[in-house]
JSON list of C-alpha atoms in Angstrom, two decimals:
[
{"chain": "A", "resi": 1, "resn": "SER", "atom": "CA", "xyz": [78.95, 123.94, 87.02]},
{"chain": "A", "resi": 2, "resn": "ALA", "atom": "CA", "xyz": [78.02, 120.87, 84.69]},
{"chain": "A", "resi": 3, "resn": "VAL", "atom": "CA", "xyz": [75.56, 118.30, 85.37]},
{"chain": "A", "resi": 4, "resn": "ILE", "atom": "CA", "xyz": [76.57, 113.99, 84.00]},
{"chain": "A", "resi": 5, "resn": "SER", "atom": "CA", "xyz": [74.32, 111.14, 84.09]},
{"chain": "A", "resi": 6, "resn": "GLN", "atom": "CA", "xyz": [75.38, 108.33, 84.12]},
{"chain": "A", "resi": 7, "resn": "LYS", "atom": "CA", "xyz": [73.18, 105.21, 82.86]},
{"chain": "A", "resi": 8, "resn": "PRO", "atom": "CA", "xyz": [73.11, 102.71, 84.45]},
{"chain": "A", "resi": 9, "resn": "SER", "atom": "CA", "xyz": [73.93, 103.65, 88.13]},
{"chain": "A", "resi": 10, "resn": "ARG", "atom": "CA", "xyz": [74.55, 100.01, 89.19]},
{"chain": "A", "resi": 11, "resn": "ASP", "atom": "CA", "xyz": [74.22, 96.57, 87.21]},
{"chain": "A", "resi": 12, "resn": "ILE", "atom": "CA", "xyz": [75.66, 92.68, 88.11]},
{"chain": "A", "resi": 13, "resn": "CYS", "atom": "CA", "xyz": [76.07, 91.01, 84.49]},
{"chain": "A", "resi": 14, "resn": "GLN", "atom": "CA", "xyz": [77.57, 87.72, 84.26]},
{"chain": "A", "resi": 15, "resn": "ARG", "atom": "CA", "xyz": [80.65, 87.47, 83.18]},
{"chain": "A", "resi": 16, "resn": "GLY", "atom": "CA", "xyz": [81.35, 86.57, 79.18]},
{"chain": "A", "resi": 17, "resn": "THR", "atom": "CA", "xyz": [78.89, 89.56, 78.76]},
{"chain": "A", "resi": 18, "resn": "SER", "atom": "CA", "xyz": [79.63, 93.07, 78.01]},
{"chain": "A", "resi": 19, "resn": "LEU", "atom": "CA", "xyz": [77.82, 95.83, 79.44]},
{"chain": "A", "resi": 20, "resn": "THR", "atom": "CA", "xyz": [77.64, 99.77, 77.69]},
{"chain": "A", "resi": 21, "resn": "ILE", "atom": "CA", "xyz": [77.52, 102.94, 79.96]},
{"chain": "A", "resi": 22, "resn": "GLN", "atom": "CA", "xyz": [76.11, 106.20, 79.31]},
{"chain": "A", "resi": 23, "resn": "CYS", "atom": "CA", "xyz": [77.36, 109.55, 79.58]},
{"chain": "A", "resi": 24, "resn": "GLN", "atom": "CA", "xyz": [74.85, 112.53, 78.84]},
{"chain": "A", "resi": 25, "resn": "VAL", "atom": "CA", "xyz": [76.25, 116.25, 80.06]},
{"chain": "A", "resi": 26, "resn": "ASP", "atom": "CA", "xyz": [73.65, 118.52, 80.11]},
{"chain": "A", "resi": 27, "resn": "SER", "atom": "CA", "xyz": [76.36, 121.48, 77.96]},
{"chain": "A", "resi": 28, "resn": "GLN", "atom": "CA", "xyz": [78.41, 120.75, 75.05]},
{"chain": "A", "resi": 29, "resn": "VAL", "atom": "CA", "xyz": [82.18, 120.26, 76.16]},
{"chain": "A", "resi": 30, "resn": "THR", "atom": "CA", "xyz": [85.54, 119.41, 74.66]},
{"chain": "A", "resi": 31, "resn": "MET", "atom": "CA", "xyz": [87.43, 116.98, 76.27]},
{"chain": "A", "resi": 32, "resn": "MET", "atom": "CA", "xyz": [85.39, 113.89, 78.22]},
{"chain": "A", "resi": 33, "resn": "PHE", "atom": "CA", "xyz": [87.38, 111.28, 80.38]},
{"chain": "A", "resi": 34, "resn": "TRP", "atom": "CA", "xyz": [86.43, 107.92, 81.49]},
{"chain": "A", "resi": 35, "resn": "TYR", "atom": "CA", "xyz": [88.12, 106.33, 84.80]},
{"chain": "A", "resi": 36, "resn": "ARG", "atom": "CA", "xyz": [87.84, 102.81, 86.60]},
{"chain": "A", "resi": 37, "resn": "GLN", "atom": "CA", "xyz": [87.92, 102.89, 90.33]},
{"chain": "A", "resi": 38, "resn": "GLN", "atom": "CA", "xyz": [88.87, 99.17, 91.88]},
{"chain": "A", "resi": 39, "resn": "PRO", "atom": "CA", "xyz": [87.32, 98.10, 95.23]},
{"chain": "A", "resi": 40, "resn": "GLY", "atom": "CA", "xyz": [88.78, 100.37, 97.53]},
{"chain": "A", "resi": 41, "resn": "GLN", "atom": "CA", "xyz": [91.32, 101.60, 95.23]},
{"chain": "A", "resi": 42, "resn": "SER", "atom": "CA", "xyz": [91.55, 104.91, 94.01]},
{"chain": "A", "resi": 43, "resn": "LEU", "atom": "CA", "xyz": [90.71, 106.19, 90.54]},
{"chain": "A", "resi": 44, "resn": "THR", "atom": "CA", "xyz": [92.51, 105.12, 87.42]},
{"chain": "A", "resi": 45, "resn": "LEU", "atom": "CA", "xyz": [92.22, 106.99, 83.96]},
{"chain": "A", "resi": 46, "resn": "ILE", "atom": "CA", "xyz": [90.57, 104.50, 80.77]},
{"chain": "A", "resi": 47, "resn": "ALA", "atom": "CA", "xyz": [90.99, 107.17, 77.66]},
{"chain": "A", "resi": 48, "resn": "THR", "atom": "CA", "xyz": [89.77, 110.39, 76.66]},
{"chain": "A", "resi": 49, "resn": "ALA", "atom": "CA", "xyz": [86.38, 110.31, 74.92]},
{"chain": "A", "resi": 50, "resn": "ASN", "atom": "CA", "xyz": [87.48, 112.36, 71.15]},
{"chain": "A", "resi": 51, "resn": "GLN", "atom": "CA", "xyz": [84.60, 114.04, 69.63]},
{"chain": "A", "resi": 52, "resn": "GLY", "atom": "CA", "xyz": [84.34, 112.35, 66.02]},
{"chain": "A", "resi": 53, "resn": "SER", "atom": "CA", "xyz": [87.87, 109.97, 66.21]},
{"chain": "A", "resi": 54, "resn": "GLU", "atom": "CA", "xyz": [88.78, 106.89, 68.30]},
{"chain": "A", "resi": 55, "resn": "ALA", "atom": "CA", "xyz": [89.80, 107.24, 71.75]},
{"chain": "A", "resi": 56, "resn": "THR", "atom": "CA", "xyz": [92.93, 107.47, 73.07]},
{"chain": "A", "resi": 57, "resn": "TYR", "atom": "CA", "xyz": [93.51, 104.70, 75.76]},
{"chain": "A", "resi": 58, "resn": "GLU", "atom": "CA", "xyz": [95.47, 104.80, 78.81]},
{"chain": "A", "resi": 59, "resn": "SER", "atom": "CA", "xyz": [98.41, 102.42, 79.24]},
{"chain": "A", "resi": 60, "resn": "GLY", "atom": "CA", "xyz": [96.93, 99.22, 80.33]},
{"chain": "A", "resi": 61, "resn": "PHE", "atom": "CA", "xyz": [93.10, 99.59, 78.89]},
{"chain": "A", "resi": 62, "resn": "VAL", "atom": "CA", "xyz": [92.97, 98.54, 74.90]},
{"chain": "A", "resi": 63, "resn": "ILE", "atom": "CA", "xyz": [89.97, 99.16, 72.66]},
{"chain": "A", "resi": 64, "resn": "ASP", "atom": "CA", "xyz": [88.47, 95.55, 71.62]},
{"chain": "A", "resi": 65, "resn": "LYS", "atom": "CA", "xyz": [87.84, 95.90, 75.94]},
{"chain": "A", "resi": 66, "resn": "PHE", "atom": "CA", "xyz": [86.67, 98.86, 76.63]},
{"chain": "A", "resi": 67, "resn": "PRO", "atom": "CA", "xyz": [85.46, 100.56, 73.40]},
{"chain": "A", "resi": 68, "resn": "ILE", "atom": "CA", "xyz": [84.30, 103.66, 73.01]},
{"chain": "A", "resi": 69, "resn": "SER", "atom": "CA", "xyz": [81.91, 105.76, 71.64]},
{"chain": "A", "resi": 70, "resn": "ARG", "atom": "CA", "xyz": [82.07, 109.66, 71.36]},
{"chain": "A", "resi": 71, "resn": "PRO", "atom": "CA", "xyz": [78.75, 110.32, 68.84]},
{"chain": "A", "resi": 72, "resn": "ASN", "atom": "CA", "xyz": [79.04, 114.50, 69.67]},
{"chain": "A", "resi": 73, "resn": "LEU", "atom": "CA", "xyz": [80.08, 116.91, 72.49]},
{"chain": "A", "resi": 74, "resn": "THR", "atom": "CA", "xyz": [77.75, 115.62, 74.59]},
{"chain": "A", "resi": 75, "resn": "PHE", "atom": "CA", "xyz": [77.58, 112.10, 75.00]},
{"chain": "A", "resi": 76, "resn": "SER", "atom": "CA", "xyz": [79.67, 109.65, 75.00]},
{"chain": "A", "resi": 77, "resn": "THR", "atom": "CA", "xyz": [79.49, 105.89, 76.09]},
{"chain": "A", "resi": 78, "resn": "LEU", "atom": "CA", "xyz": [82.29, 103.16, 77.70]},
{"chain": "A", "resi": 79, "resn": "THR", "atom": "CA", "xyz": [81.81, 98.92, 76.83]},
{"chain": "A", "resi": 80, "resn": "VAL", "atom": "CA", "xyz": [82.47, 96.87, 78.76]},
{"chain": "A", "resi": 81, "resn": "SER", "atom": "CA", "xyz": [83.87, 94.59, 76.57]},
{"chain": "A", "resi": 82, "resn": "ASN", "atom": "CA", "xyz": [83.87, 90.11, 77.20]},
{"chain": "A", "resi": 83, "resn": "MET", "atom": "CA", "xyz": [83.56, 90.72, 81.72]},
{"chain": "A", "resi": 84, "resn": "SER", "atom": "CA", "xyz": [84.86, 88.94, 84.01]},
{"chain": "A", "resi": 85, "resn": "PRO", "atom": "CA", "xyz": [84.04, 89.19, 88.01]},
{"chain": "A", "resi": 86, "resn": "GLU", "atom": "CA", "xyz": [87.16, 91.84, 87.97]},
{"chain": "A", "resi": 87, "resn": "ASP", "atom": "CA", "xyz": [85.85, 94.20, 85.68]},
{"chain": "A", "resi": 88, "resn": "SER", "atom": "CA", "xyz": [83.71, 94.63, 89.30]},
{"chain": "A", "resi": 89, "resn": "SER", "atom": "CA", "xyz": [84.50, 98.10, 89.42]},
{"chain": "A", "resi": 90, "resn": "ILE", "atom": "CA", "xyz": [83.50, 101.88, 89.21]},
{"chain": "A", "resi": 91, "resn": "TYR", "atom": "CA", "xyz": [82.92, 104.07, 85.94]},
{"chain": "A", "resi": 92, "resn": "LEU", "atom": "CA", "xyz": [83.00, 106.89, 86.31]},
{"chain": "A", "resi": 93, "resn": "CYS", "atom": "CA", "xyz": [82.27, 109.83, 83.53]},
{"chain": "A", "resi": 94, "resn": "SER", "atom": "CA", "xyz": [84.35, 113.06, 83.89]},
{"chain": "A", "resi": 95, "resn": "VAL", "atom": "CA", "xyz": [84.24, 116.28, 81.86]},
{"chain": "A", "resi": 96, "resn": "TYR", "atom": "CA", "xyz": [86.48, 118.68, 81.43]},
{"chain": "A", "resi": 97, "resn": "ARG", "atom": "CA", "xyz": [85.59, 123.19, 80.89]},
{"chain": "A", "resi": 98, "resn": "THR", "atom": "CA", "xyz": [88.43, 125.01, 80.15]},
{"chain": "A", "resi": 99, "resn": "VAL", "atom": "CA", "xyz": [86.40, 127.97, 80.91]},
{"chain": "A", "resi": 100, "resn": "ASN", "atom": "CA", "xyz": [86.73, 127.36, 84.34]},
{"chain": "A", "resi": 101, "resn": "THR", "atom": "CA", "xyz": [89.47, 124.95, 84.54]},
{"chain": "A", "resi": 102, "resn": "GLU", "atom": "CA", "xyz": [87.57, 122.39, 86.25]},
{"chain": "A", "resi": 103, "resn": "ALA", "atom": "CA", "xyz": [86.68, 118.78, 85.81]},
{"chain": "A", "resi": 104, "resn": "PHE", "atom": "CA", "xyz": [83.40, 117.30, 87.19]},
{"chain": "A", "resi": 105, "resn": "PHE", "atom": "CA", "xyz": [82.54, 113.78, 87.62]},
{"chain": "A", "resi": 106, "resn": "GLY", "atom": "CA", "xyz": [79.00, 111.35, 87.25]},
{"chain": "A", "resi": 107, "resn": "GLN", "atom": "CA", "xyz": [77.98, 109.59, 90.21]},
{"chain": "A", "resi": 108, "resn": "GLY", "atom": "CA", "xyz": [79.43, 106.85, 88.39]},
{"chain": "A", "resi": 109, "resn": "THR", "atom": "CA", "xyz": [78.50, 103.43, 87.83]},
{"chain": "A", "resi": 110, "resn": "ARG", "atom": "CA", "xyz": [78.54, 100.47, 89.59]},
{"chain": "A", "resi": 111, "resn": "LEU", "atom": "CA", "xyz": [79.32, 97.39, 87.51]},
{"chain": "A", "resi": 112, "resn": "THR", "atom": "CA", "xyz": [79.50, 94.02, 89.43]},
{"chain": "A", "resi": 113, "resn": "VAL", "atom": "CA", "xyz": [79.86, 91.24, 87.64]},
{"chain": "A", "resi": 114, "resn": "VAL", "atom": "CA", "xyz": [79.25, 87.72, 88.52]},
{"chain": "Y", "resi": 1, "resn": "ASP", "atom": "CA", "xyz": [103.76, 114.76, 85.59]},
{"chain": "Y", "resi": 2, "resn": "ALA", "atom": "CA", "xyz": [104.69, 115.55, 88.53]},
{"chain": "Y", "resi": 3, "resn": "LYS", "atom": "CA", "xyz": [103.72, 112.82, 91.16]},
{"chain": "Y", "resi": 4, "resn": "THR", "atom": "CA", "xyz": [101.62, 113.83, 95.02]},
{"chain": "Y", "resi": 5, "resn": "THR", "atom": "CA", "xyz": [102.66, 112.27, 98.22]},
{"chain": "Y", "resi": 6, "resn": "GLN", "atom": "CA", "xyz": [99.68, 112.59, 100.72]},
{"chain": "Y", "resi": 7, "resn": "PRO", "atom": "CA", "xyz": [99.10, 111.28, 104.34]},
{"chain": "Y", "resi": 8, "resn": "THR", "atom": "CA", "xyz": [97.55, 108.00, 104.67]},
{"chain": "Y", "resi": 9, "resn": "SER", "atom": "CA", "xyz": [94.91, 109.13, 106.11]},
{"chain": "Y", "resi": 10, "resn": "MET", "atom": "CA", "xyz": [93.74, 112.34, 109.74]},
{"chain": "Y", "resi": 11, "resn": "ASP", "atom": "CA", "xyz": [91.46, 112.98, 112.10]},
{"chain": "Y", "resi": 12, "resn": "CYS", "atom": "CA", "xyz": [89.43, 116.46, 113.00]},
{"chain": "Y", "resi": 13, "resn": "ALA", "atom": "CA", "xyz": [87.48, 117.25, 115.15]},
{"chain": "Y", "resi": 14, "resn": "GLU", "atom": "CA", "xyz": [83.94, 118.56, 114.02]},
{"chain": "Y", "resi": 15, "resn": "GLY", "atom": "CA", "xyz": [84.50, 123.13, 113.61]},
{"chain": "Y", "resi": 16, "resn": "ARG", "atom": "CA", "xyz": [87.98, 122.69, 114.17]},
{"chain": "Y", "resi": 17, "resn": "ALA", "atom": "CA", "xyz": [89.87, 123.77, 111.12]},
{"chain": "Y", "resi": 18, "resn": "ALA", "atom": "CA", "xyz": [91.22, 120.91, 108.77]},
{"chain": "Y", "resi": 19, "resn": "ASN", "atom": "CA", "xyz": [94.66, 121.05, 107.32]},
{"chain": "Y", "resi": 20, "resn": "LEU", "atom": "CA", "xyz": [95.30, 118.52, 104.61]},
{"chain": "Y", "resi": 21, "resn": "PRO", "atom": "CA", "xyz": [99.21, 118.21, 103.35]},
{"chain": "Y", "resi": 22, "resn": "CYS", "atom": "CA", "xyz": [100.67, 117.34, 100.42]},
{"chain": "Y", "resi": 23, "resn": "ASN", "atom": "CA", "xyz": [104.27, 117.37, 98.48]},
{"chain": "Y", "resi": 24, "resn": "HIS", "atom": "CA", "xyz": [104.81, 117.72, 95.12]},
{"chain": "Y", "resi": 25, "resn": "SER", "atom": "CA", "xyz": [108.47, 118.28, 95.29]},
{"chain": "Y", "resi": 26, "resn": "THR", "atom": "CA", "xyz": [108.73, 117.30, 91.45]},
{"chain": "Y", "resi": 27, "resn": "ILE", "atom": "CA", "xyz": [106.24, 119.88, 90.09]},
{"chain": "Y", "resi": 28, "resn": "SER", "atom": "CA", "xyz": [106.69, 121.96, 86.68]},
{"chain": "Y", "resi": 29, "resn": "GLY", "atom": "CA", "xyz": [105.67, 125.55, 85.57]},
{"chain": "Y", "resi": 30, "resn": "ASN", "atom": "CA", "xyz": [103.89, 124.86, 84.18]},
{"chain": "Y", "resi": 31, "resn": "GLU", "atom": "CA", "xyz": [101.09, 122.58, 86.53]},
{"chain": "Y", "resi": 32, "resn": "TYR", "atom": "CA", "xyz": [98.76, 122.91, 88.19]},
{"chain": "Y", "resi": 33, "resn": "VAL", "atom": "CA", "xyz": [97.71, 121.83, 91.66]},
{"chain": "Y", "resi": 34, "resn": "TYR", "atom": "CA", "xyz": [94.53, 120.21, 91.88]},
{"chain": "Y", "resi": 35, "resn": "TRP", "atom": "CA", "xyz": [91.79, 119.14, 95.52]},
{"chain": "Y", "resi": 36, "resn": "TYR", "atom": "CA", "xyz": [89.13, 116.27, 95.38]},
{"chain": "Y", "resi": 37, "resn": "ARG", "atom": "CA", "xyz": [87.47, 114.95, 97.34]},
{"chain": "Y", "resi": 38, "resn": "GLN", "atom": "CA", "xyz": [85.39, 111.39, 97.51]},
{"chain": "Y", "resi": 39, "resn": "ILE", "atom": "CA", "xyz": [82.15, 111.61, 99.72]},
{"chain": "Y", "resi": 40, "resn": "HIS", "atom": "CA", "xyz": [81.70, 107.26, 100.21]},
{"chain": "Y", "resi": 41, "resn": "SER", "atom": "CA", "xyz": [80.07, 105.91, 97.06]},
{"chain": "Y", "resi": 42, "resn": "GLN", "atom": "CA", "xyz": [80.31, 108.82, 95.62]},
{"chain": "Y", "resi": 43, "resn": "GLY", "atom": "CA", "xyz": [81.72, 110.05, 92.47]},
{"chain": "Y", "resi": 44, "resn": "PRO", "atom": "CA", "xyz": [85.18, 113.02, 93.23]},
{"chain": "Y", "resi": 45, "resn": "GLN", "atom": "CA", "xyz": [83.73, 116.61, 93.36]},
{"chain": "Y", "resi": 46, "resn": "TYR", "atom": "CA", "xyz": [85.63, 118.99, 92.62]},
{"chain": "Y", "resi": 47, "resn": "ILE", "atom": "CA", "xyz": [87.42, 121.35, 95.80]},
{"chain": "Y", "resi": 48, "resn": "ILE", "atom": "CA", "xyz": [90.42, 124.32, 94.85]},
{"chain": "Y", "resi": 49, "resn": "HIS", "atom": "CA", "xyz": [92.61, 124.38, 92.43]},
{"chain": "Y", "resi": 50, "resn": "GLY", "atom": "CA", "xyz": [96.31, 126.91, 91.98]},
{"chain": "Y", "resi": 51, "resn": "LEU", "atom": "CA", "xyz": [99.12, 127.21, 90.30]},
{"chain": "Y", "resi": 52, "resn": "LYS", "atom": "CA", "xyz": [101.34, 129.89, 92.21]},
{"chain": "Y", "resi": 53, "resn": "ASN", "atom": "CA", "xyz": [98.83, 132.15, 94.79]},
{"chain": "Y", "resi": 54, "resn": "ASN", "atom": "CA", "xyz": [97.10, 131.15, 97.27]},
{"chain": "Y", "resi": 55, "resn": "GLU", "atom": "CA", "xyz": [93.55, 131.05, 96.52]},
{"chain": "Y", "resi": 56, "resn": "THR", "atom": "CA", "xyz": [90.35, 130.82, 98.62]},
{"chain": "Y", "resi": 57, "resn": "ASN", "atom": "CA", "xyz": [86.49, 130.10, 97.76]},
{"chain": "Y", "resi": 58, "resn": "GLU", "atom": "CA", "xyz": [83.03, 129.22, 99.58]},
{"chain": "Y", "resi": 59, "resn": "MET", "atom": "CA", "xyz": [84.94, 125.49, 101.07]},
{"chain": "Y", "resi": 60, "resn": "ALA", "atom": "CA", "xyz": [88.27, 125.86, 100.80]},
{"chain": "Y", "resi": 61, "resn": "SER", "atom": "CA", "xyz": [91.45, 127.75, 100.98]},
{"chain": "Y", "resi": 62, "resn": "LEU", "atom": "CA", "xyz": [94.87, 126.55, 99.39]},
{"chain": "Y", "resi": 63, "resn": "ILE", "atom": "CA", "xyz": [97.75, 127.21, 100.71]},
{"chain": "Y", "resi": 64, "resn": "ILE", "atom": "CA", "xyz": [101.26, 126.90, 97.91]},
{"chain": "Y", "resi": 65, "resn": "THR", "atom": "CA", "xyz": [104.68, 127.41, 98.63]},
{"chain": "Y", "resi": 66, "resn": "GLU", "atom": "CA", "xyz": [107.58, 129.83, 97.09]},
{"chain": "Y", "resi": 67, "resn": "ASP", "atom": "CA", "xyz": [108.60, 127.01, 95.63]},
{"chain": "Y", "resi": 68, "resn": "ARG", "atom": "CA", "xyz": [105.66, 125.48, 94.88]},
{"chain": "Y", "resi": 69, "resn": "LYS", "atom": "CA", "xyz": [107.14, 121.86, 96.19]},
{"chain": "Y", "resi": 70, "resn": "SER", "atom": "CA", "xyz": [103.79, 121.70, 99.18]},
{"chain": "Y", "resi": 71, "resn": "SER", "atom": "CA", "xyz": [100.31, 122.76, 99.32]},
{"chain": "Y", "resi": 72, "resn": "THR", "atom": "CA", "xyz": [97.75, 122.99, 102.76]},
{"chain": "Y", "resi": 73, "resn": "LEU", "atom": "CA", "xyz": [93.94, 122.13, 101.75]},
{"chain": "Y", "resi": 74, "resn": "ILE", "atom": "CA", "xyz": [92.30, 123.84, 104.50]},
{"chain": "Y", "resi": 75, "resn": "LEU", "atom": "CA", "xyz": [89.09, 122.87, 105.65]},
{"chain": "Y", "resi": 76, "resn": "PRO", "atom": "CA", "xyz": [88.24, 125.88, 107.93]},
{"chain": "Y", "resi": 77, "resn": "HIS", "atom": "CA", "xyz": [85.44, 124.80, 109.90]},
{"chain": "Y", "resi": 78, "resn": "ALA", "atom": "CA", "xyz": [85.36, 120.76, 109.28]},
{"chain": "Y", "resi": 79, "resn": "THR", "atom": "CA", "xyz": [82.15, 118.98, 109.65]},
{"chain": "Y", "resi": 80, "resn": "LEU", "atom": "CA", "xyz": [80.70, 115.78, 109.59]},
{"chain": "Y", "resi": 81, "resn": "ARG", "atom": "CA", "xyz": [79.84, 115.75, 105.56]},
{"chain": "Y", "resi": 82, "resn": "ASP", "atom": "CA", "xyz": [82.94, 116.69, 104.89]},
{"chain": "Y", "resi": 83, "resn": "THR", "atom": "CA", "xyz": [84.31, 112.94, 106.00]},
{"chain": "Y", "resi": 84, "resn": "ALA", "atom": "CA", "xyz": [85.43, 111.73, 102.51]},
{"chain": "Y", "resi": 85, "resn": "VAL", "atom": "CA", "xyz": [88.82, 110.96, 100.34]},
{"chain": "Y", "resi": 86, "resn": "TYR", "atom": "CA", "xyz": [90.60, 113.65, 99.44]},
{"chain": "Y", "resi": 87, "resn": "TYR", "atom": "CA", "xyz": [93.25, 113.71, 97.10]},
{"chain": "Y", "resi": 88, "resn": "CYS", "atom": "CA", "xyz": [95.84, 116.47, 96.04]},
{"chain": "Y", "resi": 89, "resn": "ILE", "atom": "CA", "xyz": [96.82, 116.52, 91.48]},
{"chain": "Y", "resi": 90, "resn": "VAL", "atom": "CA", "xyz": [98.25, 118.16, 89.32]},
{"chain": "Y", "resi": 91, "resn": "MET", "atom": "CA", "xyz": [97.54, 118.75, 86.03]},
{"chain": "Y", "resi": 92, "resn": "THR", "atom": "CA", "xyz": [99.71, 119.79, 83.36]},
{"chain": "Y", "resi": 93, "resn": "THR", "atom": "CA", "xyz": [98.41, 122.65, 80.98]},
{"chain": "Y", "resi": 94, "resn": "ASP", "atom": "CA", "xyz": [99.31, 120.03, 78.35]},
{"chain": "Y", "resi": 95, "resn": "SER", "atom": "CA", "xyz": [96.65, 117.43, 79.38]},
{"chain": "Y", "resi": 96, "resn": "TRP", "atom": "CA", "xyz": [94.00, 119.68, 81.06]},
{"chain": "Y", "resi": 97, "resn": "GLY", "atom": "CA", "xyz": [91.23, 117.88, 82.34]},
{"chain": "Y", "resi": 98, "resn": "LYS", "atom": "CA", "xyz": [93.31, 114.29, 82.68]},
{"chain": "Y", "resi": 99, "resn": "LEU", "atom": "CA", "xyz": [93.83, 113.59, 86.44]},
{"chain": "Y", "resi": 100, "resn": "GLN", "atom": "CA", "xyz": [96.60, 111.15, 88.05]},
{"chain": "Y", "resi": 101, "resn": "PHE", "atom": "CA", "xyz": [94.48, 110.06, 90.95]},
{"chain": "Y", "resi": 102, "resn": "GLY", "atom": "CA", "xyz": [97.59, 108.86, 93.73]},
{"chain": "Y", "resi": 103, "resn": "ALA", "atom": "CA", "xyz": [95.73, 107.45, 97.35]},
{"chain": "Y", "resi": 104, "resn": "GLY", "atom": "CA", "xyz": [94.73, 110.58, 98.83]},
{"chain": "Y", "resi": 105, "resn": "THR", "atom": "CA", "xyz": [94.29, 111.08, 102.64]},
{"chain": "Y", "resi": 106, "resn": "GLN", "atom": "CA", "xyz": [91.08, 109.48, 104.42]},
{"chain": "Y", "resi": 107, "resn": "VAL", "atom": "CA", "xyz": [90.04, 112.43, 106.13]},
{"chain": "Y", "resi": 108, "resn": "VAL", "atom": "CA", "xyz": [87.28, 111.63, 109.68]},
{"chain": "Y", "resi": 109, "resn": "VAL", "atom": "CA", "xyz": [85.86, 113.80, 111.05]},
{"chain": "Y", "resi": 110, "resn": "THR", "atom": "CA", "xyz": [84.21, 113.18, 114.57]},
{"chain": "Y", "resi": 111, "resn": "PRO", "atom": "CA", "xyz": [81.89, 114.78, 117.14]}
]
């Protein structure tokens, strides 16, 4: 399995501000993903974090709102920009290992926007 | 991607087997069936996956019908710690790692 560390684990932020979430993996992985889980809902894929190139966003998510960096094969960040209360969610990082065809998740960042 | 249909909720008695059904009638030949679960306030946990053969690991068994249009996840001896939301997901080889979560099945294991 892969060990995934997300920081912060939770935060309370003021509307209009931005928060950057970090995802650190204990080994190199090709594929990293970011998901959002709104209160009482299932997970929704935000984007694929590509190393060395711009992230690939799913329908309904845009780079200006959720900029993503992937400077190397073990690290990625997701920024939630210009936050509103509707952004209150759990944000999760996921990595996929081709060797055993499994995807692993971090424990998530619980964000509350007030 | 193929979509899946799961019951909204299930109750199971502790110590008994839990059989979780999943329909994926539009699954295509290059799509795998994956099962994850999410215990409250935690990240999803991988359980098992398969293509067409039945699979078993230390956590569960996966039974896939011959036509691949449905599958069943079996937890052989449910414990209270198995209470979680269980997600059945199909994943294509064209999009490894990209999981499209449905609503899942809320499983409650009772003493």
